[in-house]
Tab-separated table of C-alpha atoms in Angstrom:
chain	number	residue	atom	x	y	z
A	12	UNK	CA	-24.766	12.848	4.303
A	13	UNK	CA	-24.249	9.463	5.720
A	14	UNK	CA	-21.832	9.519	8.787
A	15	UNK	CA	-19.865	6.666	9.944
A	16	UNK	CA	-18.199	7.138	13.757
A	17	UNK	CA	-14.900	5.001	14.444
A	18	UNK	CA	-13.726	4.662	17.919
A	19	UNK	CA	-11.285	4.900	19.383
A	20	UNK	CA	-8.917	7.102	17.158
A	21	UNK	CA	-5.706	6.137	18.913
A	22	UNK	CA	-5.122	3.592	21.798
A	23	UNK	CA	-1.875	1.938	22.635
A	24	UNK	CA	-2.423	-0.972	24.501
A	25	UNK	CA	-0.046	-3.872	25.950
A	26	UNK	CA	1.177	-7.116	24.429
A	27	UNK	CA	-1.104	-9.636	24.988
A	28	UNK	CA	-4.286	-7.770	25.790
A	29	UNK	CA	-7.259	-7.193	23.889
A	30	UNK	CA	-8.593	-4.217	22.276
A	31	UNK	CA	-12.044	-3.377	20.781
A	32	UNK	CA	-13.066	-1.223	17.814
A	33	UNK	CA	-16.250	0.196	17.424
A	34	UNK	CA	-17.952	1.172	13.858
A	35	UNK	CA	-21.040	2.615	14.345
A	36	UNK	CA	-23.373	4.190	11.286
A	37	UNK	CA	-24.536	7.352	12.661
A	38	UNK	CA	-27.967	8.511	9.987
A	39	UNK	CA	-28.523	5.072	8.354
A	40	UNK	CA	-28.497	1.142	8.470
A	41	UNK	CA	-25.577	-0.398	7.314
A	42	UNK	CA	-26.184	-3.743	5.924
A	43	UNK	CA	-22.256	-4.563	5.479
A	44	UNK	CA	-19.401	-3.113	7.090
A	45	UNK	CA	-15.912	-3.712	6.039
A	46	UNK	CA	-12.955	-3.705	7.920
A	47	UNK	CA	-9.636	-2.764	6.325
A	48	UNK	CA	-5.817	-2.121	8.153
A	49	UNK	CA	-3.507	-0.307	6.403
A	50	UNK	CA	0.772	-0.446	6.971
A	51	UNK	CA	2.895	2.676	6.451
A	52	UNK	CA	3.023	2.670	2.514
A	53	UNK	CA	0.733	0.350	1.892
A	54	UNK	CA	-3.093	0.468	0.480
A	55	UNK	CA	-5.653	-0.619	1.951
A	56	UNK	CA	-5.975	-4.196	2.659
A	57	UNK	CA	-9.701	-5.817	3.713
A	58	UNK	CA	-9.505	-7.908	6.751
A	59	UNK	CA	-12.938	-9.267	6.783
A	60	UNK	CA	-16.600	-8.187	5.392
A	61	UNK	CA	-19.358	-8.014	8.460
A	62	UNK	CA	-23.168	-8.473	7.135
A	63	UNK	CA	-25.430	-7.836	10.047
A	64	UNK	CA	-26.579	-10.688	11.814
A	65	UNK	CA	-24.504	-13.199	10.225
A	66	UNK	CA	-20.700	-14.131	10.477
A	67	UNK	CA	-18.165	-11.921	8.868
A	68	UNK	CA	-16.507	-13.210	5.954
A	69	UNK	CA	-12.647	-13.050	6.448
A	70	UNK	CA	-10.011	-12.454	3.565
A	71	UNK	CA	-7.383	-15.237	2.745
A	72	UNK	CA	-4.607	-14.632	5.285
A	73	UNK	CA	-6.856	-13.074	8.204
A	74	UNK	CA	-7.129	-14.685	11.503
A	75	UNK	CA	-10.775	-15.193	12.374
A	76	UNK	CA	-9.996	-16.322	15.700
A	77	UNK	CA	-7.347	-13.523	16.649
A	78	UNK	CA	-9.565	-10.499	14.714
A	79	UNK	CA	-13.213	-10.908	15.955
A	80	UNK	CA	-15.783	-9.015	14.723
A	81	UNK	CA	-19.498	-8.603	15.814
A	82	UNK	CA	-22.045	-6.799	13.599
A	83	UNK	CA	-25.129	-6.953	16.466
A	84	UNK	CA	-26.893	-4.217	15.007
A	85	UNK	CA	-27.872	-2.126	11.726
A	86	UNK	CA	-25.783	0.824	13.138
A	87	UNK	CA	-22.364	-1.369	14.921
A	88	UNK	CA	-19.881	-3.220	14.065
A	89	UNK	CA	-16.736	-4.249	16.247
A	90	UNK	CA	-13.682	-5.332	15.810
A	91	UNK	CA	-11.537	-7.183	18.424
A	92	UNK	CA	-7.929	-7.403	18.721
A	93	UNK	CA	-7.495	-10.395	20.904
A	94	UNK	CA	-3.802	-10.954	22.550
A	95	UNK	CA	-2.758	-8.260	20.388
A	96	UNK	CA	1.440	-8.483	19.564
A	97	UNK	CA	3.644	-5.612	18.450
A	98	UNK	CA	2.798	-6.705	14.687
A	99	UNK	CA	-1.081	-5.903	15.225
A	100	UNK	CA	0.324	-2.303	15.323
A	101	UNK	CA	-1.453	-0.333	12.533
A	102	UNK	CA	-4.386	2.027	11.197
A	103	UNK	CA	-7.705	-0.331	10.956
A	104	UNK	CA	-10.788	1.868	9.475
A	105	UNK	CA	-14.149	0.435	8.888
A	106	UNK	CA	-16.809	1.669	6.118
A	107	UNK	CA	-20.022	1.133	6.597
A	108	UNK	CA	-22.559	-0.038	3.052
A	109	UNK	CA	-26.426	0.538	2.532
A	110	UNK	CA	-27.864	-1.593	0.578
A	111	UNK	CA	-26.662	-2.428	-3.400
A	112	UNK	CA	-24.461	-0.147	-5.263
A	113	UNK	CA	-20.797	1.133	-4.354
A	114	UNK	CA	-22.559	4.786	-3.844
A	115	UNK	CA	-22.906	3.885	-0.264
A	116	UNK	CA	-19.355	3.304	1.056
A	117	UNK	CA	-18.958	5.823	3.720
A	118	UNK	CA	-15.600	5.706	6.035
A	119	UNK	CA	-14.598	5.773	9.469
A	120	UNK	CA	-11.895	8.032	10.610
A	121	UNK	CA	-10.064	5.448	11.176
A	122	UNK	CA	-8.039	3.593	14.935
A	123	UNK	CA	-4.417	4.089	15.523
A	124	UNK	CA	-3.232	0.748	17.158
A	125	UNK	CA	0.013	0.549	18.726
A	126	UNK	CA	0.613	-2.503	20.638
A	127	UNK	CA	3.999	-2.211	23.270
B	25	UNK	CA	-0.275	-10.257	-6.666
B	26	UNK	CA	-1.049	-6.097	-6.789
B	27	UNK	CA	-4.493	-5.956	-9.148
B	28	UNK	CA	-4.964	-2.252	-8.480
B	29	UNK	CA	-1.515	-0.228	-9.245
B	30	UNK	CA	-0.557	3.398	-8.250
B	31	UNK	CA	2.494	3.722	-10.019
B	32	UNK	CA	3.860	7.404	-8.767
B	33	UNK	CA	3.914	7.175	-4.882
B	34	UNK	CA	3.961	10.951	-5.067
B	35	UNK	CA	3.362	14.231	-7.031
B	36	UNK	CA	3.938	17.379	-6.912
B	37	UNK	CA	2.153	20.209	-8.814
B	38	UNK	CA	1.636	24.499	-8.684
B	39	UNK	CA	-1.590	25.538	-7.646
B	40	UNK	CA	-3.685	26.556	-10.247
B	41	UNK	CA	-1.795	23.729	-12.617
B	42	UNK	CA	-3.871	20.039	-13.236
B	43	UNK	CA	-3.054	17.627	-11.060
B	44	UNK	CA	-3.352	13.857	-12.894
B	45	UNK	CA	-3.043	10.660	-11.065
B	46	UNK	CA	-2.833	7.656	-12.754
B	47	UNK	CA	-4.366	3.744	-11.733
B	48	UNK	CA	-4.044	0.625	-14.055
B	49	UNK	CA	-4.846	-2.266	-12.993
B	50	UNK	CA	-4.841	-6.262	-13.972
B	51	UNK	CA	-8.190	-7.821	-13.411
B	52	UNK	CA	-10.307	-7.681	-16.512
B	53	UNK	CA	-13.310	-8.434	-14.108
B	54	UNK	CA	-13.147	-4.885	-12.603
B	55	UNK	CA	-16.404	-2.895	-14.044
B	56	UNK	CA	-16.618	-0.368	-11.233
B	57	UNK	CA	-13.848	2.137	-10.590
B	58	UNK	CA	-13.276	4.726	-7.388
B	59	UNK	CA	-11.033	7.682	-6.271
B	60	UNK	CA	-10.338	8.039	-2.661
B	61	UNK	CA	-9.099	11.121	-0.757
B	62	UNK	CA	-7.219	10.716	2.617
B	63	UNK	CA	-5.796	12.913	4.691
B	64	UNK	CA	-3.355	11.695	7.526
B	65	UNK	CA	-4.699	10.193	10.181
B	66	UNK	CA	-8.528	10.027	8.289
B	67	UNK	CA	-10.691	7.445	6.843
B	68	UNK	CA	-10.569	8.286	2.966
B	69	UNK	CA	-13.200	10.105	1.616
B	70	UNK	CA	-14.749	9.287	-1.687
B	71	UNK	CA	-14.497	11.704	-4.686
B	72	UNK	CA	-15.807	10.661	-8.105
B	73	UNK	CA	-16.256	7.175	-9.918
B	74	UNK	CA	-16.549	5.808	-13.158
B	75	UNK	CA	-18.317	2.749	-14.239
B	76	UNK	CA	-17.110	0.563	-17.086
B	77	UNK	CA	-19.530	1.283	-19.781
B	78	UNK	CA	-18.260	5.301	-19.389
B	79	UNK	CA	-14.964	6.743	-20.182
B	80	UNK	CA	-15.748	9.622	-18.107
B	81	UNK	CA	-16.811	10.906	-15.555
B	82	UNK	CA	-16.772	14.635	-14.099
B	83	UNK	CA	-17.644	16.743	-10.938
B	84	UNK	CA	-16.560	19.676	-10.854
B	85	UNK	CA	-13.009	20.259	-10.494
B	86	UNK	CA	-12.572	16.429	-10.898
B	87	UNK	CA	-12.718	13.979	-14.035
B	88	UNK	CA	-11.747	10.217	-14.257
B	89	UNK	CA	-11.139	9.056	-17.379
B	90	UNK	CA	-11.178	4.715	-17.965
B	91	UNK	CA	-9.056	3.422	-21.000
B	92	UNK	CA	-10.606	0.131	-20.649
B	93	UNK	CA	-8.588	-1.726	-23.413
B	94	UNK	CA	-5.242	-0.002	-21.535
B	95	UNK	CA	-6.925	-1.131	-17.705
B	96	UNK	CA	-5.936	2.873	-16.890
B	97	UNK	CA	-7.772	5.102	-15.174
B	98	UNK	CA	-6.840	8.787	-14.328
B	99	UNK	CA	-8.032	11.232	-11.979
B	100	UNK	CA	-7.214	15.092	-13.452
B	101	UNK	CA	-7.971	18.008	-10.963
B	102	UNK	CA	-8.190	21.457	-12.307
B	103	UNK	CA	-7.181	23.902	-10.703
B	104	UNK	CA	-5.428	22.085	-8.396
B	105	UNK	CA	-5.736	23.886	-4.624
B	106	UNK	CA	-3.279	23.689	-1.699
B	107	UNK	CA	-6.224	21.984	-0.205
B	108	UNK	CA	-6.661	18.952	-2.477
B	109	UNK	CA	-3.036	17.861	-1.085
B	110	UNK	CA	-3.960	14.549	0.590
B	111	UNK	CA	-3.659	10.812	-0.728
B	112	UNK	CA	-5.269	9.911	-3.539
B	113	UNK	CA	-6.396	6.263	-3.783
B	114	UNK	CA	-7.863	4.468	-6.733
B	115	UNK	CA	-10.036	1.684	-6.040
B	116	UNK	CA	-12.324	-0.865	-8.371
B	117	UNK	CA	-14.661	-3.974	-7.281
B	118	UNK	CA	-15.791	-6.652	-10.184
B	119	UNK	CA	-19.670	-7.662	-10.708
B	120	UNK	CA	-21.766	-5.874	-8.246
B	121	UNK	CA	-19.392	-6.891	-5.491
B	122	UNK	CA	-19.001	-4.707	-2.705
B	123	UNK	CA	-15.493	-5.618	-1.948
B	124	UNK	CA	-12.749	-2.975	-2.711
B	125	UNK	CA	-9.056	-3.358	-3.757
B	126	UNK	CA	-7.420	0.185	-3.223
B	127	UNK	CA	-4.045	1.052	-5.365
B	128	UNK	CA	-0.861	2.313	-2.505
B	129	UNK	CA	-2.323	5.615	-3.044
B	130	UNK	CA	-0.070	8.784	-4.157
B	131	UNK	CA	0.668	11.652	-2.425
B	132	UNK	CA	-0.613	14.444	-4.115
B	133	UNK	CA	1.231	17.972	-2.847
B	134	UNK	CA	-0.331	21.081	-4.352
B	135	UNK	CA	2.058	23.924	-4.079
B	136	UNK	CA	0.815	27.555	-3.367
């Protein structure tokens, strides 16, 4: 079945620095990739929809300029924390889409950000 | 503005027993419905769905029913294992879109 890779898994990083996520479809193209974060008891909220080789479409609230994201390729997407701050700290996961239909949402495993 | 609700933030059933999780939700636009698994520290996995012109759908040990006219959806498991204890999320998109609003999830613990 259709395998998405997320990495890192965990990385604590400093205030102020930048951190990159990478989403990467392992057996198939992935037209759109979505990027979602998710706070202790919370669902899962969508930061931004990445179609490759265009700009990523950000949801009403999301910083565009703060949470970059680059979808290059059929197969990667990545997501950039830039001058990350304590609040940044929290579980982003990607899924990855084939073309049409919901049947094609596969998940990453998921990044553990904790910014000190 | 919450359009995709998970009332019961946990539950707690016997193996063996049926496990039901419930989902309403607001926006009358929603035609496509999902269930979600997650286990800590996991991207969720996807289970079953249900489109709008069904009221069910099964798989196996898993059925989702859609009340449209009461905007609830369940998700029963039977029998419920130690190993479907996880988080359960519900999720829906609206006209073909592939955008997802997920419900809090619930915490389903299945209890040997």
């Amino acid at each position: 079945g259709a395998v998405v890779s997320q990495h890192p898994s965990r990385v604590i990083c400093k205030s102020g620095t930048s951190v990159k996520i990478e989403c990467r479809s392992l057996d198939f193209q992935a037209t759109t990739m979505f990027w979602y974060r998710q706070f202790p008891k919370k669902s899962l909220m969508l930061m931004a929809t990445s179609n490759e080789g265009s700009k990523a479409t950000y949801e009403q609230g999301v910083e565009k300029d703060k949470f970059l994201i680059n979808h290059a390729s059929l197969t990667l997407s990545t997501l950039t924390v830039t001058s990350a701050h304590p609040e940044d700290s929290s579980f982003y996961i990607c899924s990855a889409s084939t073309l049409g239909g919901n049947y094609g949402y596969t998940f990453g495993s998921g990044t553990r950000l904790t910014v000190v | 503005d919450q359009q995709v609700k998970q009332n019961s933030p946990s539950l707690s059933v016997q193996e063996g027993r049926i496990s039901i999780l419930n989902c309403d939700y607001t926006n009358s636009m929603f035609d496509y419905f999902l269930w979600y698994k997650k286990y800590p520290a996991e991207g969720p996995t996807f289970l079953i769905s249900i489109s709008s012109i069904k009221d069910k759908n099964e798989d196996g040990r898993f059925t989702v029913f859609l009340n449209k006219s009461a905007k609830h959806l369940s998700l029963h498991i039977v029998p419920s294992q130690p190993g479907d204890s996880a988080v359960y999320f519900c999720a829906a998109s609206a006209g073909g879109s592939e955008k997802l609003v997920f419900g809090k999830g619930t915490k389903l613990t299945v209890n040997p």
